[in-house]
CSV table of C-alpha atoms in Angstrom, one decimal:
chain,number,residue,atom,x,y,z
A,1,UNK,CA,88.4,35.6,-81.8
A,2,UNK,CA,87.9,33.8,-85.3
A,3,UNK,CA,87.7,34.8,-89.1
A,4,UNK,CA,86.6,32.0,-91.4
A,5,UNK,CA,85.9,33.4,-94.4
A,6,UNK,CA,84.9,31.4,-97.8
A,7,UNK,CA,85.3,33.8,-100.8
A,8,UNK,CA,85.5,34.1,-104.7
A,9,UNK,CA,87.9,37.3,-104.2
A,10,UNK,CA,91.9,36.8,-103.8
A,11,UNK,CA,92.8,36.9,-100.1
A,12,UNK,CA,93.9,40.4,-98.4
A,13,UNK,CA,96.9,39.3,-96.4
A,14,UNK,CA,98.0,42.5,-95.3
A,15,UNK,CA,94.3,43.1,-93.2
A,16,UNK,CA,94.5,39.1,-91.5
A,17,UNK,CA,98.2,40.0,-90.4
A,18,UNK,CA,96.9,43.6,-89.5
A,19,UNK,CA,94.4,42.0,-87.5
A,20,UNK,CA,96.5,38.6,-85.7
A,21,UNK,CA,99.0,41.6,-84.9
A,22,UNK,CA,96.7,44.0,-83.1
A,23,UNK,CA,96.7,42.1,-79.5
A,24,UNK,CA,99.7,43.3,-77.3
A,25,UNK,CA,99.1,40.2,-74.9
A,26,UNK,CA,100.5,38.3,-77.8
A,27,UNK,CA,104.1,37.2,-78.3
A,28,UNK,CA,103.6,35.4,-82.3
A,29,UNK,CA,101.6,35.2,-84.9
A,30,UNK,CA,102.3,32.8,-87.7
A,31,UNK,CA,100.7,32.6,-91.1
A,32,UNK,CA,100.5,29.6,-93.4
A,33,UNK,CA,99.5,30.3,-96.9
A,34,UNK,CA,98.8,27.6,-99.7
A,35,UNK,CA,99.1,28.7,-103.8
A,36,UNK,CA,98.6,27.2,-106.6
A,37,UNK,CA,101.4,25.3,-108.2
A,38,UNK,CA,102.3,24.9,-111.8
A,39,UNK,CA,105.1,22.4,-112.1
A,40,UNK,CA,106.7,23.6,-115.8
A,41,UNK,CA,103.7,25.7,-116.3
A,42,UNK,CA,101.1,22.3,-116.7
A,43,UNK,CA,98.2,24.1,-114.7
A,44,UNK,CA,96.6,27.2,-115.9
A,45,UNK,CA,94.0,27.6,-112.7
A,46,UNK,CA,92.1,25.5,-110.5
A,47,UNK,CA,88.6,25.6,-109.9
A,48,UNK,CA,87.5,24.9,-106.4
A,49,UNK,CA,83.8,24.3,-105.4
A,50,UNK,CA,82.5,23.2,-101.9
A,51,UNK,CA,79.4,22.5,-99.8
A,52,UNK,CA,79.5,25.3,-97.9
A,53,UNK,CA,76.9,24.5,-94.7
A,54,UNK,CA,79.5,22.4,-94.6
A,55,UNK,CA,83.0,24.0,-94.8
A,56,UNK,CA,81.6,26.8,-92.3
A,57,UNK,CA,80.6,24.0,-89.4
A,58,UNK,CA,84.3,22.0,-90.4
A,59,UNK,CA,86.1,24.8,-90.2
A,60,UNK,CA,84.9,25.9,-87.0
A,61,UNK,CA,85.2,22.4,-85.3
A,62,UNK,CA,89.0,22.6,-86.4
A,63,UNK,CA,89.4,26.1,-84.7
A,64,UNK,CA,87.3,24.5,-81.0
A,65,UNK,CA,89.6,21.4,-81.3
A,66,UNK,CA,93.0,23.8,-82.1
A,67,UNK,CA,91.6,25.9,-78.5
A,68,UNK,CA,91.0,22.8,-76.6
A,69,UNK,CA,95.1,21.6,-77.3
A,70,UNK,CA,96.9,25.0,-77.5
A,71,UNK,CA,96.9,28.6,-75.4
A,72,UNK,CA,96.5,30.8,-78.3
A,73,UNK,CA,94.4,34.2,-79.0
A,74,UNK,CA,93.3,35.0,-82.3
A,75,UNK,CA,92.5,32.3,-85.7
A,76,UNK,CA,91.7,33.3,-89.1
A,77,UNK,CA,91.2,31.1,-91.6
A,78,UNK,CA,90.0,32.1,-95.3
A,79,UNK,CA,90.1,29.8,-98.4
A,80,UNK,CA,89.3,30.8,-101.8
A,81,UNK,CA,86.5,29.0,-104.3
A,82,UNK,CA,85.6,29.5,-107.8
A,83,UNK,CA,88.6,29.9,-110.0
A,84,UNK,CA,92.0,30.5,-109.3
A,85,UNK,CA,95.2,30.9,-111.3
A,86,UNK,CA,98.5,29.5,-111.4
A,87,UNK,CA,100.2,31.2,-108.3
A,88,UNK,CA,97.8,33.1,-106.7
A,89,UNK,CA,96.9,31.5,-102.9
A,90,UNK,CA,94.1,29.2,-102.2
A,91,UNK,CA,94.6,29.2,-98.5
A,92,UNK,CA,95.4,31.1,-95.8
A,93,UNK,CA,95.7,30.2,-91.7
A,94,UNK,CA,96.9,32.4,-89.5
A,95,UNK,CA,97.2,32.2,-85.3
A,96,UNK,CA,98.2,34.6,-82.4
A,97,UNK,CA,99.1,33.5,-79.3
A,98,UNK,CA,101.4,34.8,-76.2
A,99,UNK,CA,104.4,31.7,-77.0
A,100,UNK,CA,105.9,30.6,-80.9
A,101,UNK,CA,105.1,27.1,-80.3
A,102,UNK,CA,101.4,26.9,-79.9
A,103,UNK,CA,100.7,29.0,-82.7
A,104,UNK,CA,102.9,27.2,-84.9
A,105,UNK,CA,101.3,24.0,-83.6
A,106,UNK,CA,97.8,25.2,-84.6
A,107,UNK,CA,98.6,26.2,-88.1
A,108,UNK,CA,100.0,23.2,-88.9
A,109,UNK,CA,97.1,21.4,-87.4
A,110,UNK,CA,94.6,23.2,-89.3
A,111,UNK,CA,96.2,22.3,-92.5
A,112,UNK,CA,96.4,18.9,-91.9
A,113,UNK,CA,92.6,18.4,-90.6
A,114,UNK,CA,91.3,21.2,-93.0
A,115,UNK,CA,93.1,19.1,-96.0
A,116,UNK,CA,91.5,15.8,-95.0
A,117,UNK,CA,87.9,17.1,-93.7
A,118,UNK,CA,86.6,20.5,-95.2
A,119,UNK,CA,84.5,19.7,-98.0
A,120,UNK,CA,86.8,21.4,-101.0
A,121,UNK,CA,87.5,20.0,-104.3
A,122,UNK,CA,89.8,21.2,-107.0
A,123,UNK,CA,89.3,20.9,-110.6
A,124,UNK,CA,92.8,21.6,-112.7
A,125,UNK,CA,92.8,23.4,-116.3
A,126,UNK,CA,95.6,22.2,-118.1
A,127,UNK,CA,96.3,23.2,-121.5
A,128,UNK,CA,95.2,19.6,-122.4
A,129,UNK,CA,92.0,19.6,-120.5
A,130,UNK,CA,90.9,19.8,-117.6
A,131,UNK,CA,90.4,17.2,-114.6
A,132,UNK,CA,89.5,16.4,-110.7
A,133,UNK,CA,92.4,16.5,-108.6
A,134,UNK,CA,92.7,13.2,-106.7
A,135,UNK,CA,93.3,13.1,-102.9
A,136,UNK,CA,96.5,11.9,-101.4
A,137,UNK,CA,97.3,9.4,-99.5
A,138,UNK,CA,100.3,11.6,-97.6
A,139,UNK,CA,97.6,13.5,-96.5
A,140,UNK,CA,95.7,10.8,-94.4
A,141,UNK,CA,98.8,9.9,-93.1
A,142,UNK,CA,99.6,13.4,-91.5
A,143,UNK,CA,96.4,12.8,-89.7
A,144,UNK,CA,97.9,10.5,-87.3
A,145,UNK,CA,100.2,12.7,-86.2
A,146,UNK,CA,97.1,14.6,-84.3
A,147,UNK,CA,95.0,11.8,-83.2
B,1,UNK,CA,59.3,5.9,-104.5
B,2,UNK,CA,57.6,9.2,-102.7
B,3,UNK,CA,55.1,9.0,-100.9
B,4,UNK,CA,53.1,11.8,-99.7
B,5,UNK,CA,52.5,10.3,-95.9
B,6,UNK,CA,56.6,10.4,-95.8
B,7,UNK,CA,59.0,12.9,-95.4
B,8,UNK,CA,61.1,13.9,-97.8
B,9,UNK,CA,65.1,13.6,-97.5
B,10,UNK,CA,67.2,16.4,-99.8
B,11,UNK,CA,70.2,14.1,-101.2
B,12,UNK,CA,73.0,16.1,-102.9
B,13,UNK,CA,75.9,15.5,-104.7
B,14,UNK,CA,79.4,17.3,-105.1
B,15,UNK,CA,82.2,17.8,-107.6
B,16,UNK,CA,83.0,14.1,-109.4
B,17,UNK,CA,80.3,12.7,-107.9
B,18,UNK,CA,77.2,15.0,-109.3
B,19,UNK,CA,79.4,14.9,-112.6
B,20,UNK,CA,79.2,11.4,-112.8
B,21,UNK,CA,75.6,10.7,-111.2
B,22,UNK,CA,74.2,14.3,-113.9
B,23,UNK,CA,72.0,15.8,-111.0
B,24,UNK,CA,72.9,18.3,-108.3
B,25,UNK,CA,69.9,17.3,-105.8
B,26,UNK,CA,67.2,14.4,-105.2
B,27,UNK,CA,64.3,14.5,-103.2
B,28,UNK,CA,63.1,10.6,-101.5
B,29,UNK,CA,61.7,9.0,-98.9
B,30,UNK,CA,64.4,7.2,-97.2
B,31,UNK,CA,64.2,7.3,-93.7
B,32,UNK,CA,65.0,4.7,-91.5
B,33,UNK,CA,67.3,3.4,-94.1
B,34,UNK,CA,71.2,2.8,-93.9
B,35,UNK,CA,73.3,4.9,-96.0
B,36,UNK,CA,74.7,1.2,-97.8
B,37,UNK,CA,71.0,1.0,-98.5
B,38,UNK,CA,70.3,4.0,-99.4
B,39,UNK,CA,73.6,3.5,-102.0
B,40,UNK,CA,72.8,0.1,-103.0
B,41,UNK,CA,69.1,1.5,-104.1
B,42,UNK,CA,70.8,4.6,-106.3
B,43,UNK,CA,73.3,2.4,-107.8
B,44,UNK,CA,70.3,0.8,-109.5
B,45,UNK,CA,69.8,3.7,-111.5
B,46,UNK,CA,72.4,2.6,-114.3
B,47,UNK,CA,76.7,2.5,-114.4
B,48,UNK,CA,77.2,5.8,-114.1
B,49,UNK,CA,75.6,5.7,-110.6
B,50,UNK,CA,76.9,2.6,-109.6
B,51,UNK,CA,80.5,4.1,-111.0
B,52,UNK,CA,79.9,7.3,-108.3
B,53,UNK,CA,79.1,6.0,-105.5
B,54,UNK,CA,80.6,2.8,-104.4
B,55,UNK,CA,81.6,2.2,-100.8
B,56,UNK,CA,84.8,3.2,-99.6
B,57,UNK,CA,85.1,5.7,-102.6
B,58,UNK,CA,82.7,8.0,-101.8
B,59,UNK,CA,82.3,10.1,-98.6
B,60,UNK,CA,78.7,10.8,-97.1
B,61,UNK,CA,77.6,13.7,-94.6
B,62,UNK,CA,74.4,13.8,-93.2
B,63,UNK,CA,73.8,17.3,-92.3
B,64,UNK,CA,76.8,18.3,-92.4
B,65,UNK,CA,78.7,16.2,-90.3
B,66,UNK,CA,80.6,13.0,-92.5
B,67,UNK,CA,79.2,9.7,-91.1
B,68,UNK,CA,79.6,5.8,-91.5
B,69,UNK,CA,77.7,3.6,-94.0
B,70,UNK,CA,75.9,2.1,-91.5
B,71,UNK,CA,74.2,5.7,-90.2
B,72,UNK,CA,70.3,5.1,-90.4
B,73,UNK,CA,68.8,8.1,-91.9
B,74,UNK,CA,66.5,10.3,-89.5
B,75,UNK,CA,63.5,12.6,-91.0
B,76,UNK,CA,64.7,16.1,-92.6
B,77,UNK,CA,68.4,14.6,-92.8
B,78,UNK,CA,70.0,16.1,-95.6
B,79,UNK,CA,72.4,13.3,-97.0
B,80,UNK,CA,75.6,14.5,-98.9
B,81,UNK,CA,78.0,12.5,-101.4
B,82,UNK,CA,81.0,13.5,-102.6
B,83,UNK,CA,84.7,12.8,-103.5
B,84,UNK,CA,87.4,12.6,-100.8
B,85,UNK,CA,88.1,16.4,-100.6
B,86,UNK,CA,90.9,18.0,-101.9
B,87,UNK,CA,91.3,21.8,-100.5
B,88,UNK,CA,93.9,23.5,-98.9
């Protein structure tokens, strides 16, 4: 079973883990979640827009390709657009499965794909302005690690 | 550039691209046409184009999936260019 979810509204943690935990099958569920930093309070909030025909089909691949490597159960992944502020999450993967080390696996391996193929881009407010973020090279690199 | 005997492909752009290039959509006739072509032909539209969307710096999905430069476009392909992304 999947969640993908793309939504303007903050995340409700408490009903993903409610719902990764509810299979007695499984032996783990482990959550990743990404926030917003502010390194000496530079950012104010982040705007994120995306192409979303896109992000749904992306998003989905990366789940099919996660079930084709690793035994695990349940995958939720929700991510935030619109604006967000300084320390509230962006991001937030979570995976069941009957063993630690597949579902650990798989949330590290969504993070790395979804950061390097889901159609997202972030816009920082800073008190001088505002600007696109740039994408990293460290994060083509963890790409290898998979493929 | 249209043509009424051709079928239209929707291009659209995202975040610094459509910033740069000041429209969120096109409509053209530009089937059969490789996505360099298809770049090479929008760059002519003045800096800020060319600026956007030079090779290797943009990306470009055709519905939906991300493709090479050297994809020939199909009828009803909806061609997207954008930014490497930058979520998570």
């Amino acid at each position: 079973m999947n969640i993908i979810q793309v939504n303007q509204s903050p995340i409700d943690v408490s009903s993903l883990i409610t719902w990764l935990y509810e299979s007695p099958a499984d032996g783990a569920v482990v959550t990743f979640m990404g926030k917003v930093r502010s390194f000496e309070n530079q950012v104010i909030s982040l705007t994120l827009e995306h192409y979303p025909e896109m992000t749904e089909k992306v998003l989905g691949n990366i789940i099919n390709q996660a079930r084709s490597r690793w035994a695990i159960n349940r995958v939720a992944i929700v991510h935030r657009v619109g604006k967000i502020y300084a320390n509230e999450s962006i991001v937030f993967v979570g995976v069941s499965s009957t063993h630690r080390s597949d579902a650990f696996a798989t949330t590290e391996f969504i993070m790395d794909i979804l950061k390097n193929e889901a159609p997202f881009w972030k816009k920082e407010q800073t008190a001088s302005g505002q600007n696109w973020v740039k994408a990293k090279e460290s994060d083509l690199k963890t790409l290898k690690k998979w493929y | 550039m249209q043509q009424n005997s051709d079928s239209m492909n929707k291009i659209i752009f995202f975040a610094q691209t459509r910033e740069l290039v000041g429209v969120n959509k096109l409509e053209l006739a530009v089937e059969q046409m490789s996505i360099s072509q298809l770049l090479e032909q929008l760059s002519l539209r003045g800096n800020k184009w060319s600026l956007a969307l030079k090779e290797k710096t943009v990306l470009c999905a055709v519905n939906q999936t991300l493709v090479n430069y050297d994809y020939i476009i199909q009828e009803d392909d909806e061609i997207a260019f954008f930014p490497p992304v930058t979520g998570g």
